[in-house]
Short mmCIF file of C-alpha atoms in Angstrom, two decimals:
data_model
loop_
_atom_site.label_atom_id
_atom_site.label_comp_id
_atom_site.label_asym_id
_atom_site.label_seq_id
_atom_site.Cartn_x
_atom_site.Cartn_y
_atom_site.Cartn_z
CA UNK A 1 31.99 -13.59 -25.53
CA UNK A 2 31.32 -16.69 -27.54
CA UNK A 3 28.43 -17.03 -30.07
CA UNK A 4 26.51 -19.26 -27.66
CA UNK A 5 26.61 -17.39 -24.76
CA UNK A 6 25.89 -14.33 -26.99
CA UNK A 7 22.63 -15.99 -27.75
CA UNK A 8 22.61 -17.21 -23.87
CA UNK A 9 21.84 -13.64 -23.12
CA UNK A 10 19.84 -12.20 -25.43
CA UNK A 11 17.67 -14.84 -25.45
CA UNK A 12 17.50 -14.27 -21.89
CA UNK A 13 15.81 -10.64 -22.39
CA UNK A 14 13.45 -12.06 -25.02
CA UNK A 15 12.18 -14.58 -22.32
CA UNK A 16 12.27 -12.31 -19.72
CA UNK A 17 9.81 -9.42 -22.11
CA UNK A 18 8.03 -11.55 -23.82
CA UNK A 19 7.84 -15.43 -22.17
CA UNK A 20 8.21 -18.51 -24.03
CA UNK A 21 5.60 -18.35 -26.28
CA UNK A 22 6.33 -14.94 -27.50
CA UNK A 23 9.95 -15.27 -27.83
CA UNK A 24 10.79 -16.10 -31.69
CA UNK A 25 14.04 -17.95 -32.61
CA UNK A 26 14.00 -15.77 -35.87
CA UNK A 27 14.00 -12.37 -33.63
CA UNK A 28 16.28 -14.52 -31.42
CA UNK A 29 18.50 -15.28 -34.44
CA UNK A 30 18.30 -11.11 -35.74
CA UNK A 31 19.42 -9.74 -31.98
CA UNK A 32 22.41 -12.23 -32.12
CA UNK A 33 23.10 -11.18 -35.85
CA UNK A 34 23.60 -14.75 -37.04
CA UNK A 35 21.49 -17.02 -39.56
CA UNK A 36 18.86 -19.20 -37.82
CA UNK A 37 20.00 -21.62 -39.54
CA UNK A 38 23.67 -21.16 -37.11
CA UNK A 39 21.18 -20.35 -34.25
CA UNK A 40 20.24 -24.00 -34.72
CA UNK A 41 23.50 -25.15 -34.95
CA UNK A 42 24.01 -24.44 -31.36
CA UNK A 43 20.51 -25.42 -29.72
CA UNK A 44 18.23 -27.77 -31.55
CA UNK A 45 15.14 -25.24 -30.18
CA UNK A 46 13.45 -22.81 -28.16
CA UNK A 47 12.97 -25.32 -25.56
CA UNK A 48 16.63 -26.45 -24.94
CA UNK A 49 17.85 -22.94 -25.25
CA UNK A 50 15.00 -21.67 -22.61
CA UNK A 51 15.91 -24.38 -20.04
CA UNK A 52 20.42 -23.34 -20.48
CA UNK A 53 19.31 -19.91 -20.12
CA UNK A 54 16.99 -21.02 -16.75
CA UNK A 55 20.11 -23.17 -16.13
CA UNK A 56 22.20 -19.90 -16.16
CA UNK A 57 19.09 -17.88 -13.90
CA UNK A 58 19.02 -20.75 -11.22
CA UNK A 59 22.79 -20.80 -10.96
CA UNK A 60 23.03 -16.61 -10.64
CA UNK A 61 20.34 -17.21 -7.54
CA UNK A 62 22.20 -19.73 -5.85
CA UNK A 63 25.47 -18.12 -5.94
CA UNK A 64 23.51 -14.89 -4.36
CA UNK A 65 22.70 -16.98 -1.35
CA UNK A 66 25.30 -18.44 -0.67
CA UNK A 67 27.07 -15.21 -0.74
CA UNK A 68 24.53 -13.47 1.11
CA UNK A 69 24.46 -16.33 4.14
CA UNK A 70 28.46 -16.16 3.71
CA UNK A 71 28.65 -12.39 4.64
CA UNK A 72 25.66 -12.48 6.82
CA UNK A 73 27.43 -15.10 9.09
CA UNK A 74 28.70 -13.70 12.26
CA UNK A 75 25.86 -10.88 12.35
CA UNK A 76 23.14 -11.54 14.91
CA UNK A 77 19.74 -12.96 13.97
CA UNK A 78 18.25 -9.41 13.32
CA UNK A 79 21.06 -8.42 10.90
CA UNK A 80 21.48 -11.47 9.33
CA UNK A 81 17.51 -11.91 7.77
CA UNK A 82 17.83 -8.07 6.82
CA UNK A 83 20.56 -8.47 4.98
CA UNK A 84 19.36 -11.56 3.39
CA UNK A 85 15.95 -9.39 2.78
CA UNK A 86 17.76 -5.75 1.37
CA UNK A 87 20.29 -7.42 -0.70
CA UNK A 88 18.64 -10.18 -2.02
CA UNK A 89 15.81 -7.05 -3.15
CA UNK A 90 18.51 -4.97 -4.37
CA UNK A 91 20.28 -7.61 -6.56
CA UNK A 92 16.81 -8.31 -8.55
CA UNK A 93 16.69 -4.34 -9.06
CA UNK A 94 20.19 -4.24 -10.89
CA UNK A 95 19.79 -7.45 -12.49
CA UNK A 96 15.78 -6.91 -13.49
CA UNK A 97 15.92 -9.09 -16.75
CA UNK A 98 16.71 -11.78 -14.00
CA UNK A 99 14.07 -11.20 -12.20
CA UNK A 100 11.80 -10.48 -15.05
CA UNK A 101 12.95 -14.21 -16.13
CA UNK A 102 12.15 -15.84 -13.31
CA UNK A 103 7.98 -14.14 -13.06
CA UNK A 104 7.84 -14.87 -16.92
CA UNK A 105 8.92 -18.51 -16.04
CA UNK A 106 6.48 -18.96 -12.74
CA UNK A 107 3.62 -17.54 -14.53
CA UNK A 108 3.39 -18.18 -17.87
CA UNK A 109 6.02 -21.00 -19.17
CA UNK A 110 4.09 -24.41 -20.21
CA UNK A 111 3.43 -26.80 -17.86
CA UNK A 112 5.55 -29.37 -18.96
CA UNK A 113 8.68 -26.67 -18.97
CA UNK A 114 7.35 -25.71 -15.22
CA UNK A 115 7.92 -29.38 -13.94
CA UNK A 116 11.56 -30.38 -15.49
CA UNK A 117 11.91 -27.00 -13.77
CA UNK A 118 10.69 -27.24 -11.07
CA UNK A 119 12.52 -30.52 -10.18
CA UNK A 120 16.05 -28.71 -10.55
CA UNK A 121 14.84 -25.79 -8.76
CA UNK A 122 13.85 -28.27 -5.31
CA UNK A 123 17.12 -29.88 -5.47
CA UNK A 124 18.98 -26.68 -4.47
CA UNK A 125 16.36 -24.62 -3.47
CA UNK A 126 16.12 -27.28 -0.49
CA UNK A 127 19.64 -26.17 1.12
CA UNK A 128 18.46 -23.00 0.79
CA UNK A 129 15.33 -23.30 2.81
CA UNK A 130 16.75 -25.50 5.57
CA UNK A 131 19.42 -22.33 5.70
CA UNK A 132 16.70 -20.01 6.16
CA UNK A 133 14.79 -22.30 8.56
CA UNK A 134 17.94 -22.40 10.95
CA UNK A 135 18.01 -18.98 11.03
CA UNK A 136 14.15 -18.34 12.11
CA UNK A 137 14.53 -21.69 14.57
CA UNK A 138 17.09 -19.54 16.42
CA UNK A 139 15.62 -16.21 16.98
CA UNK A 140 12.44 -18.62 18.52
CA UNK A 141 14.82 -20.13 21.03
CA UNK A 142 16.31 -17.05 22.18
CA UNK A 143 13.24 -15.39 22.61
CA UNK A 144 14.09 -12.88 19.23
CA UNK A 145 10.60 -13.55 17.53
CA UNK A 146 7.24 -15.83 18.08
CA UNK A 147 7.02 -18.81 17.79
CA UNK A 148 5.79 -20.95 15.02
CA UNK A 149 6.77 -23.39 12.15
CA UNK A 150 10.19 -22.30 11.23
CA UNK A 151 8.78 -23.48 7.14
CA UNK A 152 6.00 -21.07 7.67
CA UNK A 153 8.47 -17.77 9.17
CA UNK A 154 10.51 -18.61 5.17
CA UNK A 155 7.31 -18.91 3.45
CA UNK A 156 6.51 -15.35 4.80
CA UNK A 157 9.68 -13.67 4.55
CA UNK A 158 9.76 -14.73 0.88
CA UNK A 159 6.09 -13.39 0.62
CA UNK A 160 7.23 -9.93 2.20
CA UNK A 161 10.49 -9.63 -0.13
CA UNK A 162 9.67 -10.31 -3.14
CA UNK A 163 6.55 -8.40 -2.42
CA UNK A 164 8.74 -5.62 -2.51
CA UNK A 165 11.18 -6.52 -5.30
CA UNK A 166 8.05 -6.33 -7.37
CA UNK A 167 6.84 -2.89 -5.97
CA UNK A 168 10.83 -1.99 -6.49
CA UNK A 169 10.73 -2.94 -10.40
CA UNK A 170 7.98 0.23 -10.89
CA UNK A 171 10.62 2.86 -9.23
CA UNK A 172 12.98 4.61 -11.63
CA UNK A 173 15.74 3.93 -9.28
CA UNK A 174 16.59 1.90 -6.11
CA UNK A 175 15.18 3.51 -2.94
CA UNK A 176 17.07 1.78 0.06
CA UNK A 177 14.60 3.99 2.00
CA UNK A 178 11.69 2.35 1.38
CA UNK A 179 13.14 -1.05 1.50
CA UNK A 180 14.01 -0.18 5.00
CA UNK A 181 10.45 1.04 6.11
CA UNK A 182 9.38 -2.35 4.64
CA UNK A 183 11.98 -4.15 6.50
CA UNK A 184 11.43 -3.01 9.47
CA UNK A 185 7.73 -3.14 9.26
CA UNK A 186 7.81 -6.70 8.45
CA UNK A 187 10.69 -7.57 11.53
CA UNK A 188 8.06 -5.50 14.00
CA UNK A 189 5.19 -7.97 12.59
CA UNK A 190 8.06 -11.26 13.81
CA UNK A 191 8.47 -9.77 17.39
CA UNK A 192 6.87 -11.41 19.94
CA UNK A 193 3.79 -10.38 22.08
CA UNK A 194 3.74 -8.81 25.37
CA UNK A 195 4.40 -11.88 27.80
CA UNK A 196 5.83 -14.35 24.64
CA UNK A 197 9.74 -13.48 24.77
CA UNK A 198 12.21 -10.92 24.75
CA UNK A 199 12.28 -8.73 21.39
CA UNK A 200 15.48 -6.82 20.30
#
């Protein structure tokens, strides 16, 4: 591993435990074992170094859904937004500095971090959604769940998973178990009313 991406990722769990105001370049500088002085040879600051490491975060999460709409493919509509849902949970769990990144970075980076940020994150965050929209708009035309805005079915899917990716970070290990009862809790909640449609 090279020097920079050495300080790539431990400055990525310094962000991710203590945020960007808390994260010191000379604590960054001791956990690499280098000088500052070199530290600063390869990233003129905290703020350039916290936006290649985000660069790094983003890029993990996009190759995760692609993958994860790749394998989920060919399953039917049921299948395919629990896979999306368990995996996408269980990823975070292994890779919690990631995820402890990304909260640190929502909450409590500076707002002037949050929107050059935030711009890169719409750009492919936007495939994404229109993904996850197709998906909802086609359970409502077979009948699968209720209707409503296909945005608002994302918006709430996102609300239930990472719900639980957060509950999931206080558990000493990974309980596919409870992930399940959460899953299926939340696909009961999608299925339509008696008279509305045909449920699976």
């Amino acid at each position: 591993m090279s020097t920079k991406e050495k300080i790539k990722q431990v400055a990525l769990s310094l962000f991710a435990q203590r945020g960007f105001d808390g994260m010191s370049m000379s604590d960054l500088a001791a956990g690499v074992g280098i000088t500052k002085a070199s530290l600063y040879a390869h990233y003129k600051g905290k703020e350039e170094l916290f936006l290649a490491v985000f660069e790094d975060v983003a890029k993990d999460t996009e190759t995760l859904m692609n993958r994860l709409f790749e394998e989920s493919k060919e399953m039917n509509v049921h299948d395919k937004l629990r896979h999306q849902f368990v995996e996408f949970i269980r990823h975070y769990y292994m890779n919690k500095e990631r995820h402890a990144f990304w909260s640190q970075l929502l909450l409590l980076a500076q707002p002037e971090l949050r929107e050059k940020i935030f711009k890169n994150i719409l750009t492919w965050n936007e495939t994404i959604q229109e993904k996850m929209e197709a998906i909802f708009e086609d359970a409502m035309t077979l009948g699968i769940i209720r209707q409503d805005l296909s945005s608002k079915k994302v918006m709430s899917f996102r609300a239930m998973r990472d719900g639980v990716l957060m509950w999931m970070g206080t558990r000493p290990e990974f309980n596919s178990e409870w992930v399940d009862a959460a899953w299926s809790d939340y696909w009961f909640g999608l299925l339509p009313r008696e008279g509305e449609g045909n449920g699976k």
